[in-house]
Amino acid sequence: MQIIRDIATLHRAIAALKQGGKSVALVPTMGALHDGHLSLVRMGRRVADHVVVSIFINPTQFGPNEDFAAYPRDEARDAALLVEEGVALLWAPDVAVMYPSGHSTHIEVAELGADYCGAARPGHFDGVATVVAKLFNQVRPDIAIFGEKDWQQLAIIRRMARDLDFHLDILGAPIARDPDGLALSSRNAYLSAEQRAAATAFPDALKAAATTIAKGGYVDAALAEAAAAIVAGGFDSVDYVALADADSLERLTVFRRPARLLAAARMGKTRLIDNYPVN
Ligand code: AMP
């Protein structure tokens, strides 16, 4: 696996991978890799000839009081995992390569980025969309793979690719969970053993609400019950628990398909997100 940190070398390496009409799948990440990330890589191996993974902790998607400085970093461990998965190329630019001095152009995500995580994290999705657009232009993949774990992000990137005419396919990969149901996340590493044990209240509450709503229960009541159960389970606060149209992300007060239950909650300094389909 090549580890590349500058744009000129990247362009040469990508051209070499694509020789003979071979396809490239890109899996963008912020590192601290776990099985969720690796499931995206495995999907990439199935759908393309070569997989390129990027590791870039993007400062512009973190708010001033968020965990940019503390975000877990272990490139050597990540690289070893990616070698085992047969990844062709690791794209790991520094901040100065991604944002050379004088960088002044960015993408603004309108209504899809306003609610849910966008309301709690102003500017977050502008930062995500801008860096993902740059990664698409840098790597020029045929396919890019994102996790359904970040449902709003996936919807925003699909829309951005359509709106700005990126010529590639976007694939969503199912959420990888621990056996007790907690979605895998690099941020789970912030939880103490006691917090980690309690955190299972989050997926439990969402799953129960999804079932209630699918069976015809009142949406508002099911959402309120889920929020109460998350706090009763040991979370300090709930940013949102909402029923959304799975594609437009419009808030739903009455169940209609396709719908997705979206949620974010905080335990101590850790903010976790999750989502469930409502079928
Ligand atoms: P991150 O490193 O957190 O930015 O995540 C990189 C990619 O991995 C994103 O597309 C995430 O949605 C995806 N991802 C993170 N955790 C999971 C998970 N538990 N299951 C599936 N995909 C995930």
mmCIF file of C-alpha atoms and ligand atoms in Angstrom:
data_model
loop_
_atom_site.group_PDB
_atom_site.id
_atom_site.type_symbol
_atom_site.label_atom_id
_atom_site.label_comp_id
_atom_site.label_asym_id
_atom_site.label_seq_id
_atom_site.Cartn_x
_atom_site.Cartn_y
_atom_site.Cartn_z
ATOM 1 C CA MET A 1 0.000 0.000 0.000
ATOM 2 C CA GLN A 2 1.342 3.385 -0.990
ATOM 3 C CA ILE A 3 1.016 6.163 1.598
ATOM 4 C CA ILE A 4 0.866 9.488 -0.227
ATOM 5 C CA ARG A 5 0.889 13.008 1.204
ATOM 6 C CA ASP A 6 1.239 15.355 -1.783
ATOM 7 C CA ILE A 7 -1.087 16.072 -4.680
ATOM 8 C CA ALA A 8 1.384 15.556 -7.561
ATOM 9 C CA THR A 9 2.361 12.066 -6.350
ATOM 10 C CA LEU A 10 -1.308 11.275 -5.765
ATOM 11 C CA HIS A 11 -2.252 12.188 -9.332
ATOM 12 C CA ARG A 12 0.522 9.975 -10.756
ATOM 13 C CA ALA A 13 -0.435 7.053 -8.505
ATOM 14 C CA ILE A 14 -4.150 7.334 -9.343
ATOM 15 C CA ALA A 15 -3.355 7.445 -13.085
ATOM 16 C CA ALA A 16 -1.312 4.258 -12.654
ATOM 17 C CA LEU A 17 -4.146 2.514 -10.756
ATOM 18 C CA LYS A 18 -6.635 3.456 -13.475
ATOM 19 C CA GLN A 19 -4.473 2.122 -16.311
ATOM 20 C CA GLY A 20 -6.257 -0.416 -18.485
ATOM 21 C CA GLY A 21 -9.660 0.960 -17.504
ATOM 22 C CA LYS A 22 -9.481 -0.202 -13.874
ATOM 23 C CA SER A 23 -11.988 1.352 -11.458
ATOM 24 C CA VAL A 24 -11.234 3.098 -8.173
ATOM 25 C CA ALA A 25 -13.437 3.320 -5.077
ATOM 26 C CA LEU A 26 -12.714 6.023 -2.501
ATOM 27 C CA VAL A 27 -13.463 5.614 1.215
ATOM 28 C CA PRO A 28 -13.013 8.957 3.007
ATOM 29 C CA THR A 29 -12.279 8.725 6.760
ATOM 30 C CA MET A 30 -10.835 10.670 9.656
ATOM 31 C CA GLY A 31 -8.791 7.655 10.818
ATOM 32 C CA ALA A 32 -9.011 5.884 14.204
ATOM 33 C CA LEU A 33 -10.331 3.053 12.080
ATOM 34 C CA HIS A 34 -12.753 0.434 13.379
ATOM 35 C CA ASP A 35 -14.807 -2.345 11.807
ATOM 36 C CA GLY A 36 -17.355 0.177 10.497
ATOM 37 C CA HIS A 37 -14.687 1.829 8.354
ATOM 38 C CA LEU A 38 -13.343 -1.574 7.316
ATOM 39 C CA SER A 39 -16.818 -2.665 6.182
ATOM 40 C CA LEU A 40 -16.757 0.300 3.767
ATOM 41 C CA VAL A 41 -13.335 -0.800 2.530
ATOM 42 C CA ARG A 42 -14.633 -4.353 2.009
ATOM 43 C CA MET A 43 -17.579 -2.997 0.033
ATOM 44 C CA GLY A 44 -15.060 -1.051 -2.053
ATOM 45 C CA ARG A 45 -13.096 -4.235 -2.769
ATOM 46 C CA ARG A 46 -16.300 -5.875 -4.026
ATOM 47 C CA VAL A 47 -17.409 -3.041 -6.327
ATOM 48 C CA ALA A 48 -14.129 -1.685 -7.723
ATOM 49 C CA ASP A 49 -10.718 -2.896 -8.878
ATOM 50 C CA HIS A 50 -8.825 -0.699 -6.403
ATOM 51 C CA VAL A 51 -9.686 0.938 -3.084
ATOM 52 C CA VAL A 52 -8.222 4.271 -2.055
ATOM 53 C CA VAL A 53 -8.748 5.329 1.575
ATOM 54 C CA SER A 54 -8.229 8.879 2.742
ATOM 55 C CA ILE A 55 -7.408 9.801 6.316
ATOM 56 C CA PHE A 56 -7.808 13.493 6.973
ATOM 57 C CA ILE A 57 -9.061 15.028 10.211
ATOM 58 C CA ASN A 58 -10.716 18.020 8.649
ATOM 59 C CA PRO A 59 -10.405 21.077 10.904
ATOM 60 C CA THR A 60 -13.115 23.031 9.066
ATOM 61 C CA GLN A 61 -15.865 20.612 10.103
ATOM 62 C CA PHE A 62 -15.132 20.994 13.822
ATOM 63 C CA GLY A 63 -16.642 23.849 15.825
ATOM 64 C CA PRO A 64 -14.456 25.988 18.121
ATOM 65 C CA ASN A 65 -15.488 24.004 21.222
ATOM 66 C CA GLU A 66 -15.391 20.575 19.614
ATOM 67 C CA ASP A 67 -12.844 17.761 19.814
ATOM 68 C CA PHE A 68 -10.510 18.529 16.869
ATOM 69 C CA ALA A 69 -7.356 18.579 19.033
ATOM 70 C CA ALA A 70 -8.404 15.512 21.043
ATOM 71 C CA TYR A 71 -9.657 13.461 18.067
ATOM 72 C CA PRO A 72 -7.881 10.055 18.203
ATOM 73 C CA ARG A 73 -4.925 9.757 15.813
ATOM 74 C CA ASP A 74 -2.944 6.540 15.134
ATOM 75 C CA GLU A 75 -1.896 6.417 11.507
ATOM 76 C CA ALA A 76 0.516 3.486 11.919
ATOM 77 C CA ARG A 77 -2.234 1.279 13.337
ATOM 78 C CA ASP A 78 -4.718 2.470 10.699
ATOM 79 C CA ALA A 79 -2.249 1.796 7.884
ATOM 80 C CA ALA A 80 -1.594 -1.754 9.131
ATOM 81 C CA LEU A 81 -5.347 -2.465 9.132
ATOM 82 C CA LEU A 82 -5.704 -1.111 5.594
ATOM 83 C CA VAL A 83 -2.800 -3.234 4.322
ATOM 84 C CA GLU A 84 -4.612 -6.312 5.652
ATOM 85 C CA GLU A 85 -7.741 -5.268 3.746
ATOM 86 C CA GLY A 86 -5.850 -4.994 0.455
ATOM 87 C CA VAL A 87 -6.117 -1.218 0.095
ATOM 88 C CA ALA A 88 -4.029 0.088 -2.807
ATOM 89 C CA LEU A 89 -3.372 3.623 -1.635
ATOM 90 C CA LEU A 90 -3.684 5.654 1.547
ATOM 91 C CA TRP A 91 -4.133 9.368 0.893
ATOM 92 C CA ALA A 92 -3.057 11.183 4.061
ATOM 93 C CA PRO A 93 -2.414 14.861 3.341
ATOM 94 C CA ASP A 94 -1.466 17.421 5.978
ATOM 95 C CA VAL A 95 -3.761 20.361 6.671
ATOM 96 C CA ALA A 96 -1.355 22.631 4.731
ATOM 97 C CA VAL A 97 -1.664 20.400 1.653
ATOM 98 C CA MET A 98 -5.462 20.297 1.863
ATOM 99 C CA TYR A 99 -5.788 24.007 2.633
ATOM 100 C CA PRO A 100 -2.778 25.886 1.252
ATOM 101 C CA SER A 101 -2.481 29.412 2.621
ATOM 102 C CA GLY A 102 -4.932 31.702 0.912
ATOM 103 C CA HIS A 103 -7.554 28.967 0.549
ATOM 104 C CA SER A 104 -10.808 30.936 0.345
ATOM 105 C CA THR A 105 -13.471 28.957 -1.523
ATOM 106 C CA HIS A 106 -15.991 26.680 0.114
ATOM 107 C CA ILE A 107 -19.264 24.886 -0.480
ATOM 108 C CA GLU A 108 -22.349 26.003 1.386
ATOM 109 C CA VAL A 109 -24.973 23.365 2.094
ATOM 110 C CA ALA A 110 -28.423 24.905 2.224
ATOM 111 C CA GLU A 111 -31.547 23.328 3.691
ATOM 112 C CA LEU A 112 -30.316 19.714 3.944
ATOM 113 C CA GLY A 113 -27.643 20.895 6.370
ATOM 114 C CA ALA A 114 -29.769 23.219 8.500
ATOM 115 C CA ASP A 115 -31.541 20.782 10.828
ATOM 116 C CA TYR A 116 -30.405 17.891 13.062
ATOM 117 C CA CYS A 117 -26.579 17.813 13.351
ATOM 118 C CA GLY A 118 -26.384 21.020 11.303
ATOM 119 C CA ALA A 119 -28.416 22.885 13.937
ATOM 120 C CA ALA A 120 -26.162 21.640 16.752
ATOM 121 C CA ARG A 121 -22.945 22.120 14.755
ATOM 122 C CA PRO A 122 -23.163 25.344 12.691
ATOM 123 C CA GLY A 123 -20.931 25.197 9.594
ATOM 124 C CA HIS A 124 -20.187 21.493 10.090
ATOM 125 C CA PHE A 125 -21.721 20.320 6.822
ATOM 126 C CA ASP A 126 -20.161 23.182 4.827
ATOM 127 C CA GLY A 127 -16.810 21.867 6.068
ATOM 128 C CA VAL A 128 -17.734 18.266 5.234
ATOM 129 C CA ALA A 129 -19.050 19.085 1.751
ATOM 130 C CA THR A 130 -16.012 21.204 0.911
ATOM 131 C CA VAL A 131 -13.473 18.596 1.959
ATOM 132 C CA VAL A 132 -15.401 15.766 0.273
ATOM 133 C CA ALA A 133 -15.589 17.785 -2.964
ATOM 134 C CA LYS A 134 -11.828 18.339 -2.738
ATOM 135 C CA LEU A 135 -11.248 14.612 -2.120
ATOM 136 C CA PHE A 136 -13.418 13.786 -5.146
ATOM 137 C CA ASN A 137 -11.377 16.161 -7.324
ATOM 138 C CA GLN A 138 -8.062 14.925 -5.912
ATOM 139 C CA VAL A 139 -8.755 11.192 -6.298
ATOM 140 C CA ARG A 140 -11.309 11.227 -9.162
ATOM 141 C CA PRO A 141 -12.880 7.951 -7.999
ATOM 142 C CA ASP A 142 -15.496 6.038 -9.980
ATOM 143 C CA ILE A 143 -17.284 5.209 -6.730
ATOM 144 C CA ALA A 144 -17.244 6.788 -3.271
ATOM 145 C CA ILE A 145 -18.499 4.922 -0.197
ATOM 146 C CA PHE A 146 -19.983 6.490 2.935
ATOM 147 C CA GLY A 147 -21.576 4.930 6.012
ATOM 148 C CA GLU A 148 -25.289 5.111 6.756
ATOM 149 C CA LYS A 149 -24.150 5.815 10.333
ATOM 150 C CA ASP A 150 -23.923 9.462 9.244
ATOM 151 C CA TRP A 151 -27.294 9.495 7.495
ATOM 152 C CA GLN A 152 -27.565 13.275 7.107
ATOM 153 C CA GLN A 153 -24.002 13.442 5.764
ATOM 154 C CA LEU A 154 -24.762 10.732 3.207
ATOM 155 C CA ALA A 155 -27.891 12.568 2.024
ATOM 156 C CA ILE A 156 -25.940 15.845 1.759
ATOM 157 C CA ILE A 157 -23.132 14.260 -0.246
ATOM 158 C CA ARG A 158 -25.555 12.566 -2.627
ATOM 159 C CA ARG A 159 -27.236 15.925 -3.165
ATOM 160 C CA MET A 160 -23.925 17.743 -3.591
ATOM 161 C CA ALA A 161 -22.731 15.213 -6.178
ATOM 162 C CA ARG A 162 -25.953 15.747 -8.114
ATOM 163 C CA ASP A 163 -26.041 19.538 -7.698
ATOM 164 C CA LEU A 164 -22.403 20.065 -8.695
ATOM 165 C CA ASP A 165 -22.302 17.330 -11.388
ATOM 166 C CA PHE A 166 -19.650 15.123 -9.852
ATOM 167 C CA HIS A 167 -19.235 12.183 -12.181
ATOM 168 C CA LEU A 168 -19.229 9.243 -9.772
ATOM 169 C CA ASP A 169 -21.498 6.822 -7.926
ATOM 170 C CA ILE A 170 -22.124 7.310 -4.215
ATOM 171 C CA LEU A 171 -22.772 4.123 -2.231
ATOM 172 C CA GLY A 172 -24.102 3.924 1.330
ATOM 173 C CA ALA A 173 -22.921 1.101 3.606
ATOM 174 C CA PRO A 174 -25.014 -0.328 6.482
ATOM 175 C CA ILE A 175 -24.242 0.683 10.064
ATOM 176 C CA ALA A 176 -21.749 -1.628 11.798
ATOM 177 C CA ARG A 177 -22.690 -2.169 15.449
ATOM 178 C CA ASP A 178 -21.170 -3.810 18.493
ATOM 179 C CA PRO A 179 -23.040 -6.961 19.606
ATOM 180 C CA ASP A 180 -24.997 -4.904 22.206
ATOM 181 C CA GLY A 181 -26.272 -2.602 19.454
ATOM 182 C CA LEU A 182 -24.097 0.513 19.913
ATOM 183 C CA ALA A 183 -22.998 1.827 16.511
ATOM 184 C CA LEU A 184 -19.214 1.675 16.101
ATOM 185 C CA SER A 185 -17.652 5.130 16.267
ATOM 186 C CA SER A 186 -14.166 6.514 16.767
ATOM 187 C CA ARG A 187 -15.738 8.672 19.506
ATOM 188 C CA ASN A 188 -16.783 5.583 21.525
ATOM 189 C CA ALA A 189 -13.140 5.581 22.656
ATOM 190 C CA TYR A 190 -13.912 8.678 24.756
ATOM 191 C CA LEU A 191 -16.391 6.698 26.920
ATOM 192 C CA SER A 192 -15.358 5.229 30.279
ATOM 193 C CA ALA A 193 -16.223 1.549 30.835
ATOM 194 C CA GLU A 194 -19.259 2.614 32.847
ATOM 195 C CA GLN A 195 -20.407 5.095 30.184
ATOM 196 C CA ARG A 196 -19.845 2.516 27.437
ATOM 197 C CA ALA A 197 -22.081 0.023 29.261
ATOM 198 C CA ALA A 198 -24.823 2.647 29.684
ATOM 199 C CA ALA A 199 -24.572 3.878 26.071
ATOM 200 C CA THR A 200 -26.545 0.901 24.826
ATOM 201 C CA ALA A 201 -29.653 2.795 26.042
ATOM 202 C CA PHE A 202 -29.258 4.960 22.929
ATOM 203 C CA PRO A 203 -29.740 2.302 20.217
ATOM 204 C CA ASP A 204 -32.250 0.452 22.420
ATOM 205 C CA ALA A 205 -34.462 3.552 22.662
ATOM 206 C CA LEU A 206 -34.252 4.289 18.939
ATOM 207 C CA LYS A 207 -35.020 0.721 17.961
ATOM 208 C CA ALA A 208 -38.049 0.686 20.253
ATOM 209 C CA ALA A 209 -39.325 3.983 18.811
ATOM 210 C CA ALA A 210 -38.801 2.760 15.238
ATOM 211 C CA THR A 211 -40.872 -0.326 16.036
ATOM 212 C CA THR A 212 -43.633 1.707 17.703
ATOM 213 C CA ILE A 213 -43.869 4.112 14.763
ATOM 214 C CA ALA A 214 -43.818 1.321 12.184
ATOM 215 C CA LYS A 215 -46.736 -0.305 14.024
ATOM 216 C CA GLY A 216 -48.767 2.918 13.766
ATOM 217 C CA GLY A 217 -47.994 4.536 17.128
ATOM 218 C CA TYR A 218 -48.073 8.334 17.471
ATOM 219 C CA VAL A 219 -44.824 9.811 16.188
ATOM 220 C CA ASP A 220 -44.548 12.646 18.740
ATOM 221 C CA ALA A 221 -45.184 10.314 21.659
ATOM 222 C CA ALA A 222 -42.684 7.736 20.387
ATOM 223 C CA LEU A 223 -39.986 10.406 19.924
ATOM 224 C CA ALA A 224 -40.592 11.881 23.386
ATOM 225 C CA GLU A 225 -40.491 8.425 24.934
ATOM 226 C CA ALA A 226 -37.198 7.655 23.176
ATOM 227 C CA ALA A 227 -35.623 10.934 24.368
ATOM 228 C CA ALA A 228 -36.750 10.209 27.938
ATOM 229 C CA ALA A 229 -35.369 6.660 27.790
ATOM 230 C CA ILE A 230 -31.993 7.927 26.507
ATOM 231 C CA VAL A 231 -31.685 10.347 29.438
ATOM 232 C CA ALA A 232 -32.968 7.747 31.913
ATOM 233 C CA GLY A 233 -30.280 5.409 30.559
ATOM 234 C CA GLY A 234 -27.482 7.770 31.600
ATOM 235 C CA PHE A 235 -27.088 10.329 28.804
ATOM 236 C CA ASP A 236 -26.850 13.967 29.914
ATOM 237 C CA SER A 237 -28.872 15.420 27.057
ATOM 238 C CA VAL A 238 -30.483 14.695 23.733
ATOM 239 C CA ASP A 239 -29.645 17.058 20.831
ATOM 240 C CA TYR A 240 -32.507 15.666 18.765
ATOM 241 C CA VAL A 241 -34.584 12.567 18.155
ATOM 242 C CA ALA A 242 -36.554 13.055 14.961
ATOM 243 C CA LEU A 243 -38.453 11.170 12.307
ATOM 244 C CA ALA A 244 -37.283 12.296 8.870
ATOM 245 C CA ASP A 245 -38.047 11.558 5.267
ATOM 246 C CA ALA A 246 -35.109 9.287 4.447
ATOM 247 C CA ASP A 247 -34.174 11.233 1.281
ATOM 248 C CA SER A 248 -35.282 14.859 1.704
ATOM 249 C CA LEU A 249 -34.691 14.767 5.496
ATOM 250 C CA GLU A 250 -37.913 16.738 5.958
ATOM 251 C CA ARG A 251 -39.217 16.310 9.522
ATOM 252 C CA LEU A 252 -42.225 13.998 9.657
ATOM 253 C CA THR A 253 -44.965 14.222 12.268
ATOM 254 C CA VAL A 254 -46.904 11.431 10.611
ATOM 255 C CA PHE A 255 -45.185 8.259 9.430
ATOM 256 C CA ARG A 256 -44.779 7.769 5.704
ATOM 257 C CA ARG A 257 -42.216 5.750 3.792
ATOM 258 C CA PRO A 258 -39.260 5.962 3.351
ATOM 259 C CA ALA A 259 -38.544 7.240 6.842
ATOM 260 C CA ARG A 260 -35.530 7.255 9.115
ATOM 261 C CA LEU A 261 -35.268 7.903 12.822
ATOM 262 C CA LEU A 262 -32.307 10.263 13.401
ATOM 263 C CA ALA A 263 -30.757 11.092 16.769
ATOM 264 C CA ALA A 264 -27.840 12.662 18.608
ATOM 265 C CA ALA A 265 -27.199 12.540 22.344
ATOM 266 C CA ARG A 266 -24.462 13.607 24.737
ATOM 267 C CA MET A 267 -22.844 11.694 27.562
ATOM 268 C CA GLY A 268 -20.247 13.764 29.392
ATOM 269 C CA LYS A 269 -18.078 15.350 26.696
ATOM 270 C CA THR A 270 -18.981 12.704 24.125
ATOM 271 C CA ARG A 271 -21.592 13.333 21.448
ATOM 272 C CA LEU A 272 -22.933 10.215 19.741
ATOM 273 C CA ILE A 273 -25.208 9.939 16.697
ATOM 274 C CA ASP A 274 -27.252 7.039 15.410
ATOM 275 C CA ASN A 275 -30.209 6.285 13.156
ATOM 276 C CA TYR A 276 -32.649 3.496 12.351
ATOM 277 C CA PRO A 277 -34.892 2.758 9.384
ATOM 278 C CA VAL A 278 -38.627 2.773 10.028
ATOM 279 C CA ASN A 279 -40.203 0.102 7.861
HETATM 280 P P1 AMP B 1 -15.353 9.090 10.106
HETATM 281 O O1 AMP B 1 -13.957 8.574 10.161
HETATM 282 O O2 AMP B 1 -16.075 9.043 11.396
HETATM 283 O O3 AMP B 1 -15.455 10.408 9.388
HETATM 284 O O4 AMP B 1 -16.147 8.069 9.188
HETATM 285 C C1 AMP B 1 -15.706 7.766 7.886
HETATM 286 C C2 AMP B 1 -16.763 6.993 7.176
HETATM 287 O O5 AMP B 1 -17.052 5.789 7.889
HETATM 288 C C3 AMP B 1 -18.091 7.762 7.081
HETATM 289 O O6 AMP B 1 -18.666 7.549 5.801
HETATM 290 C C4 AMP B 1 -18.911 7.131 8.169
HETATM 291 O O7 AMP B 1 -20.299 7.198 7.922
HETATM 292 C C5 AMP B 1 -18.426 5.701 8.122
HETATM 293 N N1 AMP B 1 -18.704 5.022 9.393
HETATM 294 C C6 AMP B 1 -18.312 5.415 10.620
HETATM 295 N N2 AMP B 1 -18.791 4.575 11.561
HETATM 296 C C7 AMP B 1 -19.528 3.651 10.898
HETATM 297 C C8 AMP B 1 -20.298 2.513 11.302
HETATM 298 N N3 AMP B 1 -20.430 2.169 12.581
HETATM 299 N N4 AMP B 1 -20.923 1.796 10.345
HETATM 300 C C9 AMP B 1 -20.823 2.150 9.032
HETATM 301 N N5 AMP B 1 -20.099 3.193 8.589
HETATM 302 C C10 AMP B 1 -19.467 3.941 9.503
#
